[in-house]
CSV table of C-alpha atoms in Angstrom, one decimal:
chain,number,residue,atom,x,y,z
A,1,UNK,CA,44.2,48.8,22.8
A,2,UNK,CA,40.9,49.8,21.3
A,3,UNK,CA,40.9,53.5,20.7
A,4,UNK,CA,40.2,56.6,18.7
A,5,UNK,CA,43.2,58.7,17.9
A,6,UNK,CA,43.4,62.2,16.7
A,7,UNK,CA,46.3,64.2,15.3
A,8,UNK,CA,47.4,66.8,16.0
A,9,UNK,CA,46.3,67.3,19.6
A,10,UNK,CA,47.1,71.0,19.5
A,11,UNK,CA,47.3,73.2,16.5
A,12,UNK,CA,47.8,77.0,16.1
A,13,UNK,CA,47.4,78.2,12.5
A,14,UNK,CA,46.6,81.4,10.6
A,15,UNK,CA,43.5,82.4,8.7
A,16,UNK,CA,43.2,80.8,5.3
A,17,UNK,CA,45.9,78.1,5.6
A,18,UNK,CA,44.4,74.8,4.8
A,19,UNK,CA,44.6,72.1,7.5
A,20,UNK,CA,43.6,68.5,8.1
A,21,UNK,CA,42.9,66.9,11.4
A,22,UNK,CA,43.1,63.2,11.2
A,23,UNK,CA,41.0,60.7,13.1
A,24,UNK,CA,41.6,57.0,13.1
A,25,UNK,CA,39.9,54.1,15.0
A,26,UNK,CA,41.1,50.5,15.4
A,27,UNK,CA,37.8,48.9,16.3
A,28,UNK,CA,36.4,48.3,12.8
A,29,UNK,CA,33.6,50.7,13.6
A,30,UNK,CA,31.2,51.6,10.8
A,31,UNK,CA,30.1,55.0,12.2
A,32,UNK,CA,32.3,58.0,12.7
A,33,UNK,CA,31.6,61.5,13.6
A,34,UNK,CA,33.1,64.9,14.2
A,35,UNK,CA,32.1,67.4,16.9
A,36,UNK,CA,33.2,70.8,18.0
A,37,UNK,CA,33.0,71.9,21.6
A,38,UNK,CA,32.7,75.6,22.5
A,39,UNK,CA,32.3,77.2,25.9
A,40,UNK,CA,28.6,77.6,26.8
A,41,UNK,CA,27.5,75.7,23.7
A,42,UNK,CA,28.3,72.1,24.5
A,43,UNK,CA,29.2,69.7,21.7
A,44,UNK,CA,27.8,70.2,18.2
A,45,UNK,CA,28.0,67.7,15.4
A,46,UNK,CA,29.9,68.8,12.3
A,47,UNK,CA,29.7,65.8,10.0
A,48,UNK,CA,29.1,62.1,10.4
A,49,UNK,CA,29.7,59.0,8.3
A,50,UNK,CA,27.6,55.8,8.3
A,51,UNK,CA,30.2,53.8,6.5
A,52,UNK,CA,32.9,54.1,3.8
A,53,UNK,CA,32.0,56.7,1.2
A,54,UNK,CA,28.9,57.7,3.1
A,55,UNK,CA,29.0,61.1,4.8
A,56,UNK,CA,26.4,63.6,5.9
A,57,UNK,CA,26.1,67.0,7.5
A,58,UNK,CA,25.5,67.5,11.1
A,59,UNK,CA,24.4,70.7,12.8
A,60,UNK,CA,27.3,72.9,11.9
A,61,UNK,CA,29.0,71.7,8.7
A,62,UNK,CA,29.8,75.1,7.2
A,63,UNK,CA,33.5,75.6,6.6
A,64,UNK,CA,34.4,71.9,7.0
A,65,UNK,CA,34.9,69.0,4.7
A,66,UNK,CA,35.3,65.3,5.4
A,67,UNK,CA,36.1,62.2,3.6
A,68,UNK,CA,35.7,58.5,4.3
A,69,UNK,CA,37.8,56.5,1.9
A,70,UNK,CA,38.7,53.8,4.4
A,71,UNK,CA,36.8,52.5,7.3
A,72,UNK,CA,39.3,53.4,9.9
A,73,UNK,CA,40.0,57.0,8.9
A,74,UNK,CA,37.8,60.0,8.9
A,75,UNK,CA,39.8,63.2,8.4
A,76,UNK,CA,38.3,66.7,9.0
A,77,UNK,CA,39.5,69.3,6.5
A,78,UNK,CA,39.3,73.0,6.9
A,79,UNK,CA,40.0,74.4,3.5
A,80,UNK,CA,40.2,78.1,4.6
A,81,UNK,CA,40.2,78.2,8.4
A,82,UNK,CA,38.8,81.3,10.1
A,83,UNK,CA,39.0,82.5,13.7
A,84,UNK,CA,35.5,81.4,14.4
A,85,UNK,CA,36.7,77.8,13.9
A,86,UNK,CA,38.9,78.1,16.9
A,87,UNK,CA,37.5,75.3,19.0
A,88,UNK,CA,38.1,71.9,20.6
A,89,UNK,CA,37.3,69.1,18.2
A,90,UNK,CA,36.3,65.6,19.0
A,91,UNK,CA,36.2,62.6,16.7
A,92,UNK,CA,34.0,59.7,17.7
A,93,UNK,CA,33.2,56.2,16.4
A,94,UNK,CA,30.8,53.4,17.1
A,95,UNK,CA,30.2,50.0,15.8
A,96,UNK,CA,27.2,51.1,13.9
A,97,UNK,CA,24.8,53.9,14.2
A,98,UNK,CA,22.2,52.7,16.5
A,99,UNK,CA,22.0,54.1,20.0
A,100,UNK,CA,22.7,50.6,21.2
A,101,UNK,CA,26.2,51.2,20.4
A,102,UNK,CA,27.9,53.9,22.5
A,103,UNK,CA,30.2,56.3,20.8
A,104,UNK,CA,33.9,56.2,21.7
A,105,UNK,CA,35.5,59.6,21.6
A,106,UNK,CA,39.0,60.6,20.7
A,107,UNK,CA,41.2,62.7,23.0
A,108,UNK,CA,40.3,66.0,21.3
A,109,UNK,CA,42.2,68.5,19.1
A,110,UNK,CA,42.5,72.0,20.3
A,111,UNK,CA,42.6,74.3,17.3
A,112,UNK,CA,43.4,78.0,17.4
A,113,UNK,CA,43.0,80.1,14.2
A,114,UNK,CA,44.7,83.5,14.4
B,1,UNK,CA,14.0,69.8,16.3
B,2,UNK,CA,15.4,68.2,19.4
B,3,UNK,CA,16.9,70.1,22.3
B,4,UNK,CA,18.6,69.3,25.5
B,5,UNK,CA,18.7,71.8,28.4
B,6,UNK,CA,21.0,71.7,31.3
B,7,UNK,CA,20.0,74.7,33.3
B,8,UNK,CA,22.8,74.5,35.8
B,9,UNK,CA,25.9,75.9,34.3
B,10,UNK,CA,28.1,75.4,37.4
B,11,UNK,CA,27.6,73.7,40.7
B,12,UNK,CA,29.9,73.6,43.7
B,13,UNK,CA,29.5,71.1,46.5
B,14,UNK,CA,31.5,70.1,49.5
B,15,UNK,CA,32.9,66.6,49.4
B,16,UNK,CA,30.5,63.9,50.6
B,17,UNK,CA,27.4,66.0,49.8
B,18,UNK,CA,24.9,64.6,47.3
B,19,UNK,CA,24.4,66.5,44.1
B,20,UNK,CA,21.8,66.3,41.3
B,21,UNK,CA,22.5,67.5,37.8
B,22,UNK,CA,19.3,68.3,35.9
B,23,UNK,CA,18.6,67.5,32.3
B,24,UNK,CA,15.4,68.4,30.4
B,25,UNK,CA,14.9,67.4,26.8
B,26,UNK,CA,12.6,68.1,23.9
B,27,UNK,CA,11.8,65.8,21.1
B,28,UNK,CA,8.8,64.9,19.0
B,29,UNK,CA,10.0,61.4,18.6
B,30,UNK,CA,8.4,58.5,20.5
B,31,UNK,CA,11.6,56.5,20.3
B,32,UNK,CA,14.8,58.1,21.4
B,33,UNK,CA,17.9,57.6,23.6
B,34,UNK,CA,19.3,59.6,26.4
B,35,UNK,CA,23.0,59.7,27.5
B,36,UNK,CA,25.2,61.1,30.1
B,37,UNK,CA,28.9,61.8,29.5
B,38,UNK,CA,31.6,63.0,31.8
B,39,UNK,CA,34.4,65.3,30.8
B,40,UNK,CA,37.1,65.5,33.5
B,41,UNK,CA,39.7,68.3,33.5
B,42,UNK,CA,41.9,66.2,31.3
B,43,UNK,CA,39.4,66.7,28.5
B,44,UNK,CA,38.3,63.3,27.3
B,45,UNK,CA,34.7,62.3,27.1
B,46,UNK,CA,33.7,59.4,29.2
B,47,UNK,CA,30.4,57.5,28.5
B,48,UNK,CA,28.3,57.0,31.7
B,49,UNK,CA,24.9,55.7,30.7
B,50,UNK,CA,22.4,55.2,27.9
B,51,UNK,CA,18.7,54.9,28.4
B,52,UNK,CA,16.0,54.3,25.8
B,53,UNK,CA,12.6,56.1,25.9
B,54,UNK,CA,10.7,52.9,26.7
B,55,UNK,CA,12.7,52.1,29.8
B,56,UNK,CA,11.8,54.4,32.6
B,57,UNK,CA,13.4,52.4,35.3
B,58,UNK,CA,15.8,54.3,37.4
B,59,UNK,CA,19.4,53.0,37.4
B,60,UNK,CA,22.0,52.9,40.1
B,61,UNK,CA,25.7,52.3,39.5
B,62,UNK,CA,27.7,52.7,42.7
B,63,UNK,CA,27.4,56.3,43.8
B,64,UNK,CA,25.7,57.3,40.6
B,65,UNK,CA,22.0,57.1,39.9
B,66,UNK,CA,19.8,58.3,37.2
B,67,UNK,CA,16.1,59.3,37.3
B,68,UNK,CA,14.3,59.2,34.0
B,69,UNK,CA,10.8,60.7,34.0
B,70,UNK,CA,9.1,60.8,30.6
B,71,UNK,CA,6.2,62.8,32.0
B,72,UNK,CA,8.4,65.7,32.7
B,73,UNK,CA,11.0,65.0,29.9
B,74,UNK,CA,13.8,64.8,32.4
B,75,UNK,CA,16.8,62.6,32.9
B,76,UNK,CA,18.5,63.7,36.0
B,77,UNK,CA,21.8,62.5,37.4
B,78,UNK,CA,22.6,62.2,41.1
B,79,UNK,CA,26.0,61.6,42.6
B,80,UNK,CA,25.8,60.4,46.2
B,81,UNK,CA,28.6,61.2,48.6
B,82,UNK,CA,30.5,63.2,46.1
B,83,UNK,CA,34.3,63.0,45.8
B,84,UNK,CA,36.9,65.4,44.4
B,85,UNK,CA,37.4,63.0,41.5
B,86,UNK,CA,33.8,63.7,40.5
B,87,UNK,CA,34.8,67.3,39.5
B,88,UNK,CA,34.1,67.5,35.8
B,89,UNK,CA,31.8,68.8,33.2
B,90,UNK,CA,28.8,66.6,32.7
B,91,UNK,CA,26.9,66.5,29.5
B,92,UNK,CA,23.4,65.1,28.9
B,93,UNK,CA,22.6,64.1,25.3
B,94,UNK,CA,19.6,63.0,23.2
B,95,UNK,CA,19.6,60.8,20.1
B,96,UNK,CA,16.7,60.2,17.8
B,97,UNK,CA,16.1,56.6,16.7
B,98,UNK,CA,14.8,56.4,13.2
B,99,UNK,CA,15.7,55.8,9.6
B,100,UNK,CA,18.2,58.3,8.4
B,101,UNK,CA,18.4,60.2,11.6
B,102,UNK,CA,21.5,59.8,13.6
B,103,UNK,CA,22.2,63.0,15.3
B,104,UNK,CA,23.3,63.2,18.9
B,105,UNK,CA,22.3,66.5,20.4
B,106,UNK,CA,24.2,67.5,23.5
B,107,UNK,CA,23.3,69.9,26.3
B,108,UNK,CA,25.6,72.7,27.1
B,109,UNK,CA,27.0,70.9,30.1
B,110,UNK,CA,27.1,71.4,33.9
B,111,UNK,CA,30.5,72.0,35.5
B,112,UNK,CA,30.6,70.3,38.9
B,113,UNK,CA,33.3,71.3,41.4
B,114,UNK,CA,33.7,69.2,44.5
B,115,UNK,CA,35.5,71.0,47.2
B,116,UNK,CA,37.6,68.9,49.7
């Protein structure tokens, strides 16, 4: 089944403890992206990747890192999480980054930073 | 900078009523794409429609229809004969089309509650 998977789905952690949220897609998509969703703010893009080893900042990249060493994986790294990073995170992928290709979203990861 | 405004934060309707969700966008680009996504209570994001800036034809898909008006920078979404399963948060989004610019900007969403 074609899908985007994220792990973990739920995570509660403490301030400053490094964490990684994994994202994997099995559709051979070139483009992958991370978003965060906060009440009243909609979804905001954190980082995106056009292809392997190519990443770029979105609207709210501060406090996050990403890497794209393989086509299928695009992990989101929080080196020193803070409470303002408590949010619902979505990973997305598409065949390539033209608007002709819709983005497929993962199920979301709900992160709480205490 | 581009912007998407969904002025309706929450809407409640009684089942079988029609409902229109408003979306107004701002962009300086002449080529862009507009999207609607649905987020049901289970949390996933479901793609509903994509429309490019050169195609102002309205679209109908079952009970769903979309009205794109470039003159008013609006891309409104109407659900006819609403059902309880339509209860969700709906997001309108805008994407630029141009070299090196691939950001998808979402509105803040409209929460639709359909009451049986």
